[in-house]
Amino acid sequence: MTSERLRCTAFGRELANPLGLAAGLDKNGVAADRWQELGFGFAEIGTVTPEPQAGNPKPRMFRYASEKALVNRLGFNNLGSRAVARNLEGADVRSPIGVNIGKGRATPLDAAAEDYRKAFDVLADFGDYVAINVSSPNTPGLRSLQKLDPLKKIVDALRKTSASKRIFVKLSPDQTDEEIGEAARWAASESVDGIIATNTTLSRPIEAKEEGGLSGAPLRRRAEEVCGIIAAVAGKLEIIGVGGIFTGEDLYRRLRAGATVCQIYTSFVYRGPTAAPDILGELLAVMDREGVGSVSDLRDRR
C-alpha cells in the first residue's frame, strides 16, 4: 500500500507508512531486507541476547483463533548478537529497522545492565533505534527491571557507548496506570527517546490455560489505554503503539491515542502476508470517513 497520505516520520527517518512489524517474529534479522516488500513501513528485529540461547521448551506458541489471540512463552530464543549482526550486515535494508535487545536467561538480574550493553555494542549501528526489552513475561525476573533504578542503570550503560543512538523502552501492559505514568515521566526526563506500548500480558481476558504472554485482539483496549497515558504525561516522547491492532479502525484509534507509529504481530499471523497493506487500506478509508487528509494531519488533531 503506497500513498503520500500515509507518509510520516519517526526515529529521525521518513517512513512510507506508520505500520511496522513488531519484535518476536524475525528474531534473527534473517528477513530484515524483505519486510518492506510486504508493505511494512519499518520492522523491529529481535529480541536478541548477547549470546545464543535456545529459549523455553517446546511447545511454546499457542493459537486461540476464535479470540484472535496468541499465547507465547518463547523465552528469547535467538542466535545471539554476533550472528544477528552478520545477518544485518549483509542485508539490503531500505526501510527503517529497530533492534530489540534483552538479557540472557542465565544472567543474574544485578548484572543485567552489562548484558544489555554487550548486545547494544554489537547491534546498535544496525538499527535506526534500539529497544530495551524489560517487559517480556517469559524470562524469570525480567519485568522487575522496569523499576526505575535498574532501568536507569541499563540506559546509563548504553549511553556510555552512544549518546546519540535512539533508545526506546518496551513496557508491560500489566503495570498499573501510576507505574506507567511514572515510567513515562522518567523516560521524558532521561536520555530515552521513546516507549513501546506494550508487550504481551499475563492477564487472561479470555479462557486461555497455557502459560505465557497473551497478544492479539483481547489486548487492544489495555494497550490503547497505556498509549494514551504515556501521551498525556510525556507528550514529547515518540510512542510505538502495539497490541491488538487488527484493522484500520484499530490503527486509527491508536494513532489518535498518541502513537507516533504502530506495530503488528498477531494480526499478521491471522490475516496473512497481505495484513499490512490491507490494514493500511482500511486506515485510508477511516481517514476519508473522518475527513483526515494525512497521517500528519491526524497527529495534529490530537
CSV table of C-alpha atoms in Angstrom, one decimal:
chain,number,residue,atom,x,y,z
A,1,MET,CA,0.0,0.0,0.0
A,2,THR,CA,1.6,3.3,-1.2
A,3,SER,CA,0.0,6.7,-0.6
A,4,GLU,CA,1.5,10.0,0.1
A,5,ARG,CA,-1.2,10.4,2.7
A,6,LEU,CA,0.4,7.6,4.8
A,7,ARG,CA,3.9,9.1,4.9
A,8,CYS,CA,5.2,10.0,8.3
A,9,THR,CA,8.4,10.5,10.3
A,10,ALA,CA,9.8,8.5,13.3
A,11,PHE,CA,13.2,7.7,14.7
A,12,GLY,CA,14.6,10.5,12.6
A,13,ARG,CA,13.6,8.8,9.4
A,14,GLU,CA,10.8,9.2,6.9
A,15,LEU,CA,8.5,6.2,6.6
A,16,ALA,CA,6.3,5.2,3.8
A,17,ASN,CA,3.6,4.4,6.3
A,18,PRO,CA,3.1,4.2,10.1
A,19,LEU,CA,2.7,0.4,10.4
A,20,GLY,CA,5.6,-1.8,11.4
A,21,LEU,CA,6.3,-5.4,12.2
A,22,ALA,CA,6.7,-6.0,16.0
A,23,ALA,CA,9.7,-7.8,17.5
A,24,GLY,CA,9.3,-11.5,18.1
A,25,LEU,CA,8.8,-12.7,14.5
A,26,ASP,CA,12.1,-12.0,12.8
A,27,LYS,CA,14.2,-12.7,15.9
A,28,ASN,CA,17.5,-13.1,14.0
A,29,GLY,CA,17.1,-10.5,11.3
A,30,VAL,CA,17.0,-13.1,8.5
A,31,ALA,CA,14.3,-11.2,6.6
A,32,ALA,CA,15.3,-7.6,7.6
A,33,ASP,CA,15.5,-6.6,3.9
A,34,ARG,CA,12.2,-8.1,2.9
A,35,TRP,CA,9.6,-6.7,5.3
A,36,GLN,CA,9.2,-3.6,3.2
A,37,GLU,CA,8.1,-5.8,0.3
A,38,LEU,CA,5.2,-6.9,2.4
A,39,GLY,CA,4.0,-3.3,2.9
A,40,PHE,CA,5.5,-2.5,6.3
A,41,GLY,CA,6.9,0.9,6.9
A,42,PHE,CA,9.5,-0.5,9.3
A,43,ALA,CA,10.4,-3.6,11.2
A,44,GLU,CA,11.8,-4.5,14.6
A,45,ILE,CA,14.3,-7.3,14.9
A,46,GLY,CA,14.8,-9.5,18.0
A,47,THR,CA,14.7,-9.9,20.9
A,48,VAL,CA,18.4,-10.5,20.7
A,49,THR,CA,20.6,-11.5,23.7
A,50,PRO,CA,24.4,-11.2,23.8
A,51,GLU,CA,24.9,-14.9,23.5
A,52,PRO,CA,22.8,-17.5,21.7
A,53,GLN,CA,20.1,-19.2,23.6
A,54,ALA,CA,17.5,-21.9,22.9
A,55,GLY,CA,14.5,-20.4,24.7
A,56,ASN,CA,11.9,-22.3,26.6
A,57,PRO,CA,11.0,-25.9,25.8
A,58,LYS,CA,8.5,-26.6,23.0
A,59,PRO,CA,5.6,-26.3,22.5
A,60,ARG,CA,5.7,-22.6,23.4
A,61,MET,CA,3.3,-20.9,20.9
A,62,PHE,CA,-0.4,-21.4,21.1
A,63,ARG,CA,-3.3,-20.1,18.9
A,64,TYR,CA,-6.7,-19.1,20.2
A,65,ALA,CA,-8.2,-18.4,16.8
A,66,SER,CA,-11.8,-17.7,17.8
A,67,GLU,CA,-10.4,-14.9,20.1
A,68,LYS,CA,-7.8,-13.7,17.5
A,69,ALA,CA,-5.2,-14.2,20.2
A,70,LEU,CA,-1.9,-16.0,20.7
A,71,VAL,CA,-0.1,-17.1,23.9
A,72,ASN,CA,3.7,-17.5,23.6
A,73,ARG,CA,6.4,-18.4,26.1
A,74,LEU,CA,9.3,-18.4,23.6
A,75,GLY,CA,11.9,-17.1,26.1
A,76,PHE,CA,14.2,-15.0,23.8
A,77,ASN,CA,15.2,-17.9,21.5
A,78,ASN,CA,17.8,-16.4,19.2
A,79,LEU,CA,21.2,-16.9,17.6
A,80,GLY,CA,23.0,-14.3,19.7
A,81,SER,CA,24.1,-10.7,18.9
A,82,ARG,CA,27.1,-11.5,16.8
A,83,ALA,CA,25.2,-13.9,14.4
A,84,VAL,CA,22.4,-11.4,14.1
A,85,ALA,CA,24.9,-8.6,13.3
A,86,ARG,CA,26.2,-10.8,10.5
A,87,ASN,CA,22.7,-11.2,9.1
A,88,LEU,CA,22.0,-7.5,9.3
A,89,GLU,CA,25.4,-6.6,7.8
A,90,GLY,CA,24.6,-8.5,4.6
A,91,ALA,CA,21.1,-7.2,4.3
A,92,ASP,CA,19.9,-4.6,1.8
A,93,VAL,CA,17.6,-2.8,4.2
A,94,ARG,CA,15.8,0.1,2.6
A,95,SER,CA,13.2,0.9,5.2
A,96,PRO,CA,13.9,1.7,8.9
A,97,ILE,CA,14.5,-1.1,11.4
A,98,GLY,CA,14.8,-1.3,15.1
A,99,VAL,CA,16.8,-3.8,17.1
A,100,ASN,CA,15.2,-5.2,20.3
A,101,ILE,CA,17.7,-6.4,22.9
A,102,GLY,CA,17.3,-8.4,26.1
A,103,LYS,CA,19.4,-10.1,28.8
A,104,GLY,CA,20.3,-13.7,28.8
A,105,ARG,CA,18.2,-16.1,30.8
A,106,ALA,CA,21.2,-17.2,32.9
A,107,THR,CA,22.4,-13.6,33.6
A,108,PRO,CA,21.7,-12.5,37.2
A,109,LEU,CA,19.4,-9.5,37.5
A,110,ASP,CA,22.1,-7.5,39.2
A,111,ALA,CA,24.3,-8.0,36.1
A,112,ALA,CA,21.5,-7.2,33.6
A,113,ALA,CA,22.9,-3.8,32.6
A,114,GLU,CA,26.1,-5.3,31.3
A,115,ASP,CA,24.2,-7.8,29.2
A,116,TYR,CA,22.2,-5.1,27.5
A,117,ARG,CA,25.4,-3.1,27.0
A,118,LYS,CA,27.1,-6.1,25.3
A,119,ALA,CA,24.2,-6.6,22.9
A,120,PHE,CA,23.9,-2.9,22.3
A,121,ASP,CA,27.7,-2.6,21.5
A,122,VAL,CA,27.3,-5.3,18.8
A,123,LEU,CA,24.0,-4.3,17.3
A,124,ALA,CA,23.3,-0.6,17.7
A,125,ASP,CA,24.9,0.5,14.5
A,126,PHE,CA,22.4,-1.7,12.5
A,127,GLY,CA,19.2,-0.1,13.9
A,128,ASP,CA,17.6,3.2,13.5
A,129,TYR,CA,16.6,2.7,17.1
A,130,VAL,CA,17.3,0.1,19.8
A,131,ALA,CA,14.5,-1.2,22.0
A,132,ILE,CA,15.2,-2.3,25.6
A,133,ASN,CA,13.0,-5.3,26.4
A,134,VAL,CA,12.4,-5.3,30.1
A,135,SER,CA,8.8,-6.4,29.9
A,136,SER,CA,8.7,-9.9,28.4
A,137,PRO,CA,6.9,-12.3,30.9
A,138,ASN,CA,8.8,-15.3,29.7
A,139,THR,CA,12.3,-14.7,31.3
A,140,PRO,CA,12.2,-15.1,35.0
A,141,GLY,CA,12.5,-11.8,36.9
A,142,LEU,CA,12.9,-9.7,33.7
A,143,ARG,CA,9.9,-7.5,34.5
A,144,SER,CA,11.5,-6.3,37.7
A,145,LEU,CA,13.9,-4.4,35.5
A,146,GLN,CA,11.1,-2.0,34.7
A,147,LYS,CA,11.6,-0.4,38.1
A,148,LEU,CA,13.3,2.9,37.7
A,149,ASP,CA,16.6,2.1,39.5
A,150,PRO,CA,17.5,-0.9,37.4
A,151,LEU,CA,16.1,0.7,34.2
A,152,LYS,CA,18.3,3.8,34.8
A,153,LYS,CA,21.4,1.6,35.2
A,154,ILE,CA,20.6,-0.1,31.8
A,155,VAL,CA,20.1,3.2,30.0
A,156,ASP,CA,23.2,4.7,31.6
A,157,ALA,CA,25.2,1.7,30.4
A,158,LEU,CA,24.0,2.1,26.9
A,159,ARG,CA,24.6,5.9,26.9
A,160,LYS,CA,28.2,5.3,27.8
A,161,THR,CA,28.5,3.6,24.4
A,162,SER,CA,26.4,6.0,22.4
A,163,ALA,CA,25.0,9.4,23.4
A,164,SER,CA,23.1,9.8,20.1
A,165,LYS,CA,21.5,6.4,19.3
A,166,ARG,CA,17.7,6.5,19.6
A,167,ILE,CA,16.7,4.3,22.6
A,168,PHE,CA,13.1,3.0,23.3
A,169,VAL,CA,11.9,1.1,26.3
A,170,LYS,CA,9.3,-1.6,25.9
A,171,LEU,CA,6.8,-1.6,28.8
A,172,SER,CA,4.3,-4.2,30.1
A,173,PRO,CA,0.5,-3.6,30.0
A,174,ASP,CA,0.3,-5.3,33.4
A,175,GLN,CA,1.8,-2.3,35.2
A,176,THR,CA,-0.6,0.0,37.0
A,177,ASP,CA,-1.6,3.3,35.4
A,178,GLU,CA,0.5,5.0,38.1
A,179,GLU,CA,3.6,2.9,37.2
A,180,ILE,CA,3.1,3.6,33.5
A,181,GLY,CA,2.9,7.3,34.2
A,182,GLU,CA,5.9,7.3,36.4
A,183,ALA,CA,8.0,5.4,33.8
A,184,ALA,CA,6.9,7.8,31.1
A,185,ARG,CA,7.8,10.9,33.1
A,186,TRP,CA,11.1,9.4,34.0
A,187,ALA,CA,11.8,8.5,30.3
A,188,ALA,CA,10.9,12.0,29.2
A,189,SER,CA,13.4,13.5,31.6
A,190,GLU,CA,16.2,11.0,30.9
A,191,SER,CA,18.2,10.0,27.8
A,192,VAL,CA,15.3,8.0,26.4
A,193,ASP,CA,13.7,8.8,23.0
A,194,GLY,CA,10.5,6.8,23.2
A,195,ILE,CA,8.4,4.0,24.6
A,196,ILE,CA,6.9,0.9,23.0
A,197,ALA,CA,3.5,0.3,24.4
A,198,THR,CA,3.0,-2.6,25.0
A,199,ASN,CA,4.4,-6.0,25.4
A,200,THR,CA,2.2,-9.1,25.9
A,201,THR,CA,0.0,-9.6,29.0
A,202,LEU,CA,-0.2,-12.2,31.8
A,203,SER,CA,-3.8,-11.3,32.3
A,204,ARG,CA,-6.4,-13.6,30.9
A,205,PRO,CA,-9.4,-11.7,29.5
A,206,ILE,CA,-10.2,-14.9,27.5
A,207,GLU,CA,-10.2,-18.5,28.5
A,208,ALA,CA,-6.6,-19.5,27.8
A,209,LYS,CA,-4.9,-22.0,30.1
A,210,GLU,CA,-1.4,-22.0,28.6
A,211,GLU,CA,1.2,-20.0,30.5
A,212,GLY,CA,3.0,-17.2,28.8
A,213,GLY,CA,2.3,-13.8,27.3
A,214,LEU,CA,-1.1,-13.2,25.6
A,215,SER,CA,-1.2,-11.0,22.5
A,216,GLY,CA,-3.9,-10.1,19.9
A,217,ALA,CA,-7.4,-8.7,20.0
A,218,PRO,CA,-8.0,-9.1,23.7
A,219,LEU,CA,-5.1,-6.8,24.4
A,220,ARG,CA,-6.3,-3.9,22.3
A,221,ARG,CA,-8.2,-1.9,24.9
A,222,ARG,CA,-5.4,-2.0,27.5
A,223,ALA,CA,-2.7,-1.3,25.0
A,224,GLU,CA,-4.6,1.7,23.8
A,225,GLU,CA,-5.1,2.9,27.3
A,226,VAL,CA,-1.4,2.7,28.1
A,227,CYS,CA,-0.6,4.6,24.9
A,228,GLY,CA,-2.9,7.4,26.0
A,229,ILE,CA,-1.5,7.5,29.5
A,230,ILE,CA,2.1,7.9,28.1
A,231,ALA,CA,1.0,10.6,25.6
A,232,ALA,CA,-0.8,12.5,28.3
A,233,VAL,CA,2.2,12.7,30.7
A,234,ALA,CA,5.1,12.6,28.3
A,235,GLY,CA,4.0,14.0,25.0
A,236,LYS,CA,7.5,14.8,23.7
A,237,LEU,CA,8.3,11.0,23.7
A,238,GLU,CA,7.8,9.1,20.5
A,239,ILE,CA,5.4,6.2,21.1
A,240,ILE,CA,5.3,2.9,19.2
A,241,GLY,CA,1.8,1.5,19.7
A,242,VAL,CA,1.5,-2.3,19.6
A,243,GLY,CA,-1.1,-4.7,20.9
A,244,GLY,CA,-4.4,-5.9,19.3
A,245,ILE,CA,-4.2,-3.8,16.1
A,246,PHE,CA,-6.2,-5.9,13.6
A,247,THR,CA,-8.0,-3.4,11.4
A,248,GLY,CA,-7.6,0.1,10.0
A,249,GLU,CA,-10.0,1.3,12.6
A,250,ASP,CA,-7.7,-0.1,15.4
A,251,LEU,CA,-4.7,1.6,13.8
A,252,TYR,CA,-6.6,4.9,13.5
A,253,ARG,CA,-7.6,4.8,17.2
A,254,ARG,CA,-4.1,4.0,18.3
A,255,LEU,CA,-2.6,6.9,16.3
A,256,ARG,CA,-5.3,9.2,17.8
A,257,ALA,CA,-4.4,7.9,21.3
A,258,GLY,CA,-0.9,9.2,20.8
A,259,ALA,CA,1.1,6.7,19.0
A,260,THR,CA,3.7,8.1,16.6
A,261,VAL,CA,3.7,4.8,14.7
A,262,CYS,CA,2.4,1.3,15.4
A,263,GLN,CA,3.3,-2.4,15.0
A,264,ILE,CA,1.5,-5.6,14.5
A,265,TYR,CA,2.4,-9.3,15.2
A,266,THR,CA,-0.7,-11.4,15.9
A,267,SER,CA,-2.8,-9.8,13.2
A,268,PHE,CA,0.0,-10.7,10.7
A,269,VAL,CA,-0.3,-14.3,11.8
A,270,TYR,CA,-4.1,-14.4,11.4
A,271,ARG,CA,-4.6,-12.0,8.4
A,272,GLY,CA,-1.6,-13.4,6.5
A,273,PRO,CA,1.1,-11.8,4.3
A,274,THR,CA,-1.2,-9.0,3.0
A,275,ALA,CA,-2.0,-7.9,6.5
A,276,ALA,CA,0.0,-4.6,6.3
A,277,PRO,CA,-1.4,-3.3,3.0
A,278,ASP,CA,-4.9,-4.4,3.9
A,279,ILE,CA,-4.9,-2.6,7.3
A,280,LEU,CA,-3.4,0.5,5.7
A,281,GLY,CA,-6.1,0.5,3.0
A,282,GLU,CA,-8.7,0.3,5.8
A,283,LEU,CA,-6.9,3.2,7.6
A,284,LEU,CA,-7.3,5.3,4.5
A,285,ALA,CA,-11.0,4.5,4.4
A,286,VAL,CA,-11.3,5.6,8.0
A,287,MET,CA,-9.4,8.8,7.4
A,288,ASP,CA,-11.8,9.5,4.5
A,289,ARG,CA,-14.7,9.0,6.8
A,290,GLU,CA,-13.3,11.3,9.4
A,291,GLY,CA,-12.1,13.9,7.0
A,292,VAL,CA,-8.4,13.4,7.7
A,293,GLY,CA,-6.1,14.2,4.9
A,294,SER,CA,-2.9,12.5,6.0
A,295,VAL,CA,-1.3,10.7,8.9
A,296,SER,CA,0.5,14.0,9.7
A,297,ASP,CA,-2.9,15.8,9.9
A,298,LEU,CA,-4.1,13.0,12.2
A,299,ARG,CA,-1.4,13.8,14.7
A,300,ASP,CA,-2.3,17.5,14.6
A,301,ARG,CA,-5.8,16.6,15.7
A,302,ARG,CA,-4.8,15.1,19.0
